[in-house]
Short mmCIF file of C-alpha atoms in Angstrom, two decimals:
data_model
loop_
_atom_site.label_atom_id
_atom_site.label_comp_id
_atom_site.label_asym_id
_atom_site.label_seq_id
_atom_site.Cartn_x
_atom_site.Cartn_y
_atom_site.Cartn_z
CA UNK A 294 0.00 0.00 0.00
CA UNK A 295 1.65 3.12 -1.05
CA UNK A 296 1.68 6.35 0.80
CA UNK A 297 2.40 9.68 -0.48
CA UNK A 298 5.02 11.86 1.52
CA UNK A 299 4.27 15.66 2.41
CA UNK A 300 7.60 18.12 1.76
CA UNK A 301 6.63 21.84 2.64
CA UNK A 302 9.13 24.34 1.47
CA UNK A 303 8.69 27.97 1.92
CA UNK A 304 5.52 27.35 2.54
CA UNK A 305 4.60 25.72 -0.37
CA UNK A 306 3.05 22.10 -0.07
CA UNK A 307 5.29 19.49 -2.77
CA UNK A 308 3.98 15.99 -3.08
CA UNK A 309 7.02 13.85 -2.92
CA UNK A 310 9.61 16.03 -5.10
CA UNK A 311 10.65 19.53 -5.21
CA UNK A 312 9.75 22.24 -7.11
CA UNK A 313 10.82 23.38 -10.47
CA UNK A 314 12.76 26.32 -9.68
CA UNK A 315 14.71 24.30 -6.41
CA UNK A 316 15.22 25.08 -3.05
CA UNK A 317 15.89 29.32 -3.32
CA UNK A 318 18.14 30.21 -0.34
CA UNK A 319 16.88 34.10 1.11
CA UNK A 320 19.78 36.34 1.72
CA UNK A 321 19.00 39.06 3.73
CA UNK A 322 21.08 41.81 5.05
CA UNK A 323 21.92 41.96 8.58
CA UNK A 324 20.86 45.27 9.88
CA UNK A 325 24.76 46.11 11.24
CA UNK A 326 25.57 45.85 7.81
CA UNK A 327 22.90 48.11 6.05
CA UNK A 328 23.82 50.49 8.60
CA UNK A 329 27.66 50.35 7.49
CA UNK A 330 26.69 50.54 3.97
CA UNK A 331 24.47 54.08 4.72
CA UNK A 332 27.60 55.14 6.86
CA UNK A 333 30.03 54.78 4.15
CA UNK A 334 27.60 56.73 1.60
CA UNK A 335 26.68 59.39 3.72
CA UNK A 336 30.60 59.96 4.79
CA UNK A 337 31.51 59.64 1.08
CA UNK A 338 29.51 62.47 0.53
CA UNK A 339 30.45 64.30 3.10
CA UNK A 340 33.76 64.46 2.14
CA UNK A 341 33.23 65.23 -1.14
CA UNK A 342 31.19 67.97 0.02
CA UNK A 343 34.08 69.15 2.47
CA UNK A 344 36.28 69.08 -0.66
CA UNK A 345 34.14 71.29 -2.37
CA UNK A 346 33.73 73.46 0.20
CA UNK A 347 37.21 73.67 0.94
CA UNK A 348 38.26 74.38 -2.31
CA UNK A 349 35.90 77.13 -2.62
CA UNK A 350 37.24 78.79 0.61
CA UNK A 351 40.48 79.00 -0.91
CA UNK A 352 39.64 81.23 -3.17
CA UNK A 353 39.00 84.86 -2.87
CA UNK A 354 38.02 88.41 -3.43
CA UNK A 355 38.81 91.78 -3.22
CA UNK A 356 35.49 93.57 -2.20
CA UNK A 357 36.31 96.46 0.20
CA UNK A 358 38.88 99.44 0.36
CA UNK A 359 40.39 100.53 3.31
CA UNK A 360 40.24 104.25 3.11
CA UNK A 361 40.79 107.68 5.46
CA UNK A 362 41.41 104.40 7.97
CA UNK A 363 37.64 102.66 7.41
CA UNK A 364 36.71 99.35 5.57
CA UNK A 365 34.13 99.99 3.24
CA UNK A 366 31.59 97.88 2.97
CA UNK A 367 31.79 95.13 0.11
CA UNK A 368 30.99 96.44 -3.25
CA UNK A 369 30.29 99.54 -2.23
CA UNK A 370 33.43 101.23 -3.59
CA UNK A 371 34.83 98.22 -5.56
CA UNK A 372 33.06 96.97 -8.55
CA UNK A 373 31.42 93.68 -7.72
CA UNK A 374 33.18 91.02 -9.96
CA UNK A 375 31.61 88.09 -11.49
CA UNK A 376 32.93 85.54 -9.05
CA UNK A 377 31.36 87.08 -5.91
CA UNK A 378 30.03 84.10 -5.09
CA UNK A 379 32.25 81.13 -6.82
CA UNK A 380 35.58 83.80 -5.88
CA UNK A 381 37.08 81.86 -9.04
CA UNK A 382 40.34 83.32 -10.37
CA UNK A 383 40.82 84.94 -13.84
CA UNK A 384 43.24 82.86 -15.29
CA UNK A 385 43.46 84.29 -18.99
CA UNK A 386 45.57 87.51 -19.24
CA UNK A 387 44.33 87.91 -22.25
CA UNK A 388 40.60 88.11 -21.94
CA UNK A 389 38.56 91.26 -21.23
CA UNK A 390 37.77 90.22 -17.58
CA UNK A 391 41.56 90.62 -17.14
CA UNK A 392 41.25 94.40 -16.22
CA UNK A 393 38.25 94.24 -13.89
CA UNK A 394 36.47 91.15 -14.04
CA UNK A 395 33.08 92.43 -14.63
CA UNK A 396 31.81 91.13 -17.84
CA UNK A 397 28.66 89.67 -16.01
CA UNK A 398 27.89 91.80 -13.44
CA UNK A 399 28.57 95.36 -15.72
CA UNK A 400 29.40 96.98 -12.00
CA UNK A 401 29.79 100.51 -11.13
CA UNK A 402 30.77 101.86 -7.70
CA UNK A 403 30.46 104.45 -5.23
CA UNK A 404 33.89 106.60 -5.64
CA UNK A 405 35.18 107.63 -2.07
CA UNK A 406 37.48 110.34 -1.44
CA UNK A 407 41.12 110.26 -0.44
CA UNK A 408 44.30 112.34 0.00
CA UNK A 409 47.22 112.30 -1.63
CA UNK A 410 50.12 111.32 0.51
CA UNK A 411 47.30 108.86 2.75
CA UNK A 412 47.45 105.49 3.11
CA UNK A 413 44.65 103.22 0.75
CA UNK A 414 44.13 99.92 1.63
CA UNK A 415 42.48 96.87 -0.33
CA UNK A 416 41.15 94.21 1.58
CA UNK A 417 40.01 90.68 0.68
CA UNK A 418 36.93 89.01 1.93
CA UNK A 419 39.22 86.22 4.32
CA UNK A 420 42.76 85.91 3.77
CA UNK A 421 45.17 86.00 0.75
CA UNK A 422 44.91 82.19 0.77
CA UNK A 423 47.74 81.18 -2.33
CA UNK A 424 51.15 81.94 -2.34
CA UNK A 425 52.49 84.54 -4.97
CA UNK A 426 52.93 88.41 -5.72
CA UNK A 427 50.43 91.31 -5.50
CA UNK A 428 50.55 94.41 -8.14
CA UNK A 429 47.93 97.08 -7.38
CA UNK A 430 47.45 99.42 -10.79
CA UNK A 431 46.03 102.92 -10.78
CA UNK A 432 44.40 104.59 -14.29
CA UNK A 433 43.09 107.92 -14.17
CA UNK A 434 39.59 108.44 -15.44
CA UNK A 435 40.29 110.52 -18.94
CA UNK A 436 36.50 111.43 -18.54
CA UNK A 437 36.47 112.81 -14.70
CA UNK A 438 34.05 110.38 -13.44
CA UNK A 439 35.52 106.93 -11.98
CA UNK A 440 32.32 105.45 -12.43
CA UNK A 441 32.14 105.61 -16.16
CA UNK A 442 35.14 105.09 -16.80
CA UNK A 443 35.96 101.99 -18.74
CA UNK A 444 40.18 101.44 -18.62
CA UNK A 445 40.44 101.62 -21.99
CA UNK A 446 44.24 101.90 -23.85
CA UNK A 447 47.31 102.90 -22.02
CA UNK A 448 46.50 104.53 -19.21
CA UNK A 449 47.23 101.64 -16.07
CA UNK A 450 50.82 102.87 -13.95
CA UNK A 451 51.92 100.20 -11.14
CA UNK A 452 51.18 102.31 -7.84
CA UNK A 453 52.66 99.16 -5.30
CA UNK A 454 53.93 95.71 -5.29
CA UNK A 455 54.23 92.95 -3.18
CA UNK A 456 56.84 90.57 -3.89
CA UNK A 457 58.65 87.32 -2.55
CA UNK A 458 61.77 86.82 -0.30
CA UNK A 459 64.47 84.41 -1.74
CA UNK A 460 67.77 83.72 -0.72
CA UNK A 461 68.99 82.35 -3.51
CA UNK A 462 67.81 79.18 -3.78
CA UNK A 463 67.47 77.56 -0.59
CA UNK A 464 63.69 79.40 0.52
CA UNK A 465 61.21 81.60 -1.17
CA UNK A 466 58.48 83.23 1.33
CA UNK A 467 55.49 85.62 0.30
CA UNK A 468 54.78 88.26 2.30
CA UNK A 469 51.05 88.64 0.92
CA UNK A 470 50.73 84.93 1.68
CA UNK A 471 47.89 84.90 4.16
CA UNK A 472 47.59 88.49 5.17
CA UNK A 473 44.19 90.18 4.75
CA UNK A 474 44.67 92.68 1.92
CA UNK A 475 47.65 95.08 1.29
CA UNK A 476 47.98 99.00 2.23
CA UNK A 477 50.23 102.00 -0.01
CA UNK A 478 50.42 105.31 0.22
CA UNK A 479 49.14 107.50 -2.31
CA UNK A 480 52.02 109.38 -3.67
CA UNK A 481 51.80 112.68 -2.77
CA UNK A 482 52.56 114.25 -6.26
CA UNK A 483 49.89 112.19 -7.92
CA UNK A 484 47.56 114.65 -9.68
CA UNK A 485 43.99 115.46 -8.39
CA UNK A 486 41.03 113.40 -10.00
CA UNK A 487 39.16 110.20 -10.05
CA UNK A 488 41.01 107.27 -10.41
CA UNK A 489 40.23 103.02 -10.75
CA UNK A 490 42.54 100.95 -8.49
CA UNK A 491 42.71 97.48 -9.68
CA UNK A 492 44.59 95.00 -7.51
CA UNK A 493 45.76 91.60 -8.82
CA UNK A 494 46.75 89.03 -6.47
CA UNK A 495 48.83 86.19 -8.65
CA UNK A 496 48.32 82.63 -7.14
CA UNK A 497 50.93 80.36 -8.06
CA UNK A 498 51.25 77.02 -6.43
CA UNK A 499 49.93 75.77 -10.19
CA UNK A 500 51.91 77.92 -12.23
CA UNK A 501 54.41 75.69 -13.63
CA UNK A 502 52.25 75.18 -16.58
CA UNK A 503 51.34 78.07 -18.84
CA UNK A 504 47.36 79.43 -17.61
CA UNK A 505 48.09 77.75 -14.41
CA UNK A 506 48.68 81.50 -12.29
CA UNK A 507 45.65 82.37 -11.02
CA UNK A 508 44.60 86.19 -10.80
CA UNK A 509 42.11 87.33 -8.46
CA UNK A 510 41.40 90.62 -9.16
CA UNK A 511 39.11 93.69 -8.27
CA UNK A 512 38.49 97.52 -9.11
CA UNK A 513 37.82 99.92 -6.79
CA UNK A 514 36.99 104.11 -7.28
CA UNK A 515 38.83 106.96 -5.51
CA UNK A 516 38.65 110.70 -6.10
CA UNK A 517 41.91 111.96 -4.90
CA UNK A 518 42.50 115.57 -3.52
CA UNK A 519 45.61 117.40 -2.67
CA UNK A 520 47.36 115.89 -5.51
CA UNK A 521 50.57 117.63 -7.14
CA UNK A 522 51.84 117.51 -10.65
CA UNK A 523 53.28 113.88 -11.00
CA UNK A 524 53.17 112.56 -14.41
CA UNK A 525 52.70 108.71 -13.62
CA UNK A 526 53.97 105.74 -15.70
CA UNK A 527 55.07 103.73 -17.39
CA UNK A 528 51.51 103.59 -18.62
CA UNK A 529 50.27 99.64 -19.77
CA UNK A 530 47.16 98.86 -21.19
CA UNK A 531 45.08 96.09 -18.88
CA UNK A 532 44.70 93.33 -21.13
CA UNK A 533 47.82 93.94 -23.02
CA UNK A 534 50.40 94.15 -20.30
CA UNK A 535 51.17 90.54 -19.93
CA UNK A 536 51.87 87.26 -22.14
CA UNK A 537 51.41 84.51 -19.38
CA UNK A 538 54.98 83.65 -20.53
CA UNK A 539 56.48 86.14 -17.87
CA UNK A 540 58.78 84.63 -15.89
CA UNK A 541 57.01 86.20 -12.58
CA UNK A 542 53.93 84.30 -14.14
CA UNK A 543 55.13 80.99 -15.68
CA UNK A 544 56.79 79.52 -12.60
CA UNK A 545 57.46 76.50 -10.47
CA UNK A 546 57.79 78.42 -6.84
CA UNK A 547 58.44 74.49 -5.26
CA UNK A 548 61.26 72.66 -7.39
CA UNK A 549 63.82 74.12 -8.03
CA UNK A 550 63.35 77.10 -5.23
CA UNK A 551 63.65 80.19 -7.26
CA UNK A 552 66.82 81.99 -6.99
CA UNK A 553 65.01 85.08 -7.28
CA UNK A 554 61.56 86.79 -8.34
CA UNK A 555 60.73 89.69 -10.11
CA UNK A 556 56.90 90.56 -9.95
CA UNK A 557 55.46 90.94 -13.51
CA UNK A 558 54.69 94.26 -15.09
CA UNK A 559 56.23 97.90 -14.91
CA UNK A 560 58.11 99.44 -12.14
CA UNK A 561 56.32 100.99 -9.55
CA UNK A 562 55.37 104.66 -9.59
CA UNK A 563 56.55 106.07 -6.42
CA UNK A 564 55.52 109.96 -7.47
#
């Protein structure tokens, strides 16, 4: 007398044989691991995030003047540049938003009014974060108004650098390198008028390819008084003044240490 054996598997009733598909084996995740697995993505992003962030942070801008011994507020008397809020660098000497990097924003400014013979700051919005020079240029406004004036031609004179320290090889130090902004004194024989500042701070722990410096640049307004009868220059035009090929400019500041460094551009003005 035959008898007919019962096999339940997952549930399922089989009369003496299994099923088709075979015995499936359910793998399920141990909650420990899920939660490693959500840990690793959520710190993966946060570091990416951090990255960003950081990278960000190390750039910067030049939106306030320090002047008759105030801080302005920011772009109030500097033009407000088109990387206000990204603070990327300019890194074509070339293009138009060489002089004051405001093709997108078309900024004007407030012009505030200094002495000759006083000291006029420009101050970033954190630090001076890369290493490398500062040049601050000065262009008279042909027109007599700062605020319409566009930079156009010839007219840009060096007013004040900042440069490096070397000692021939073994070191090479920069004295903008994390300092807030830079201060100069007018000179004193620089004629009365409306003028655009421009500083350029020139980043250049990636310089060692051609386009590698970074520039971070702004323009600020000033209506000096008490001026004398200098006659400024050499006078550059702003784009024009530089190849990228400059040996201040196309530079490996780590290996070898520079024997020296010459900052890009005319000589200073002094008045």
């Amino acid at each position: 007398m035959s008898s007919s054996r019962t096999v339940r598997i997952n549930g399922a009733s089989k009369h003496g044989r299994t099923s088709r598909e075979g015995i499936k084996a359910s793998i399920v995740t141990p909650p420990f691991l899920r939660f490693i697995m959500i840990l690793s993505k959520s710190l993966l992003f946060l570091a990416s995030l951090c990255a960003t962030l950081s990278q960000v942070n190390a750039h910067y801008t030049f939106p306030s003047l320090v002047a008759n011994g105030q801080t302005t507020p920011a772009w109030v008397n500097v033009r407000k540049t088109n990387n206000y809020n990204s603070r990327n660098p300019v890194t074509d000497v070339k293009s138009a938003d060489f002089r004051c990097y405001t093709s997108e924003t078309s900024a004007t400014a407030s012009t505030v009014t200094v002495a000759a013979g006083s000291t006029l700051g420009v101050q970033s919005d954190g630090t001076i974060y890369h290493p490398g020079p500062v040049n601050v240029y000065m262009a008279r406004a042909s027109n007599g108004n700062a605020a319409t004036f566009a930079g156009d031609g010839a007219v840009w004179f060096k007013v004040h650098e900042v440069g490096a320290i070397t000692d021939g090889g073994t070191s090479i130090n920069w004295p903008a390198y994390n300092a807030p902004g830079v201060s100069f004194t007018i000179p004193r024989s620089l004629p009365t008028g409306q003028y655009l500042v421009r500083i350029e701070s020139i980043a250049l722990h990636s310089a060692s390819t051609f386009g590698g410096a970074q520039f971070y640049i702004s323009c600020g307004q000033i209506n000096v008084t008490g001026g004398g009868s200098g006659n400024p220059g050499p006078l550059v035009s702003i784009p024009g003044v530089y190849t990228g090929n400059e040996p201040g400019i196309l530079i490996n500041i780590y290996y070898p240490v520079p024997k020296t460094y010459t900052n890009p551009g005319p000589a200073v003005w002094r008045g």
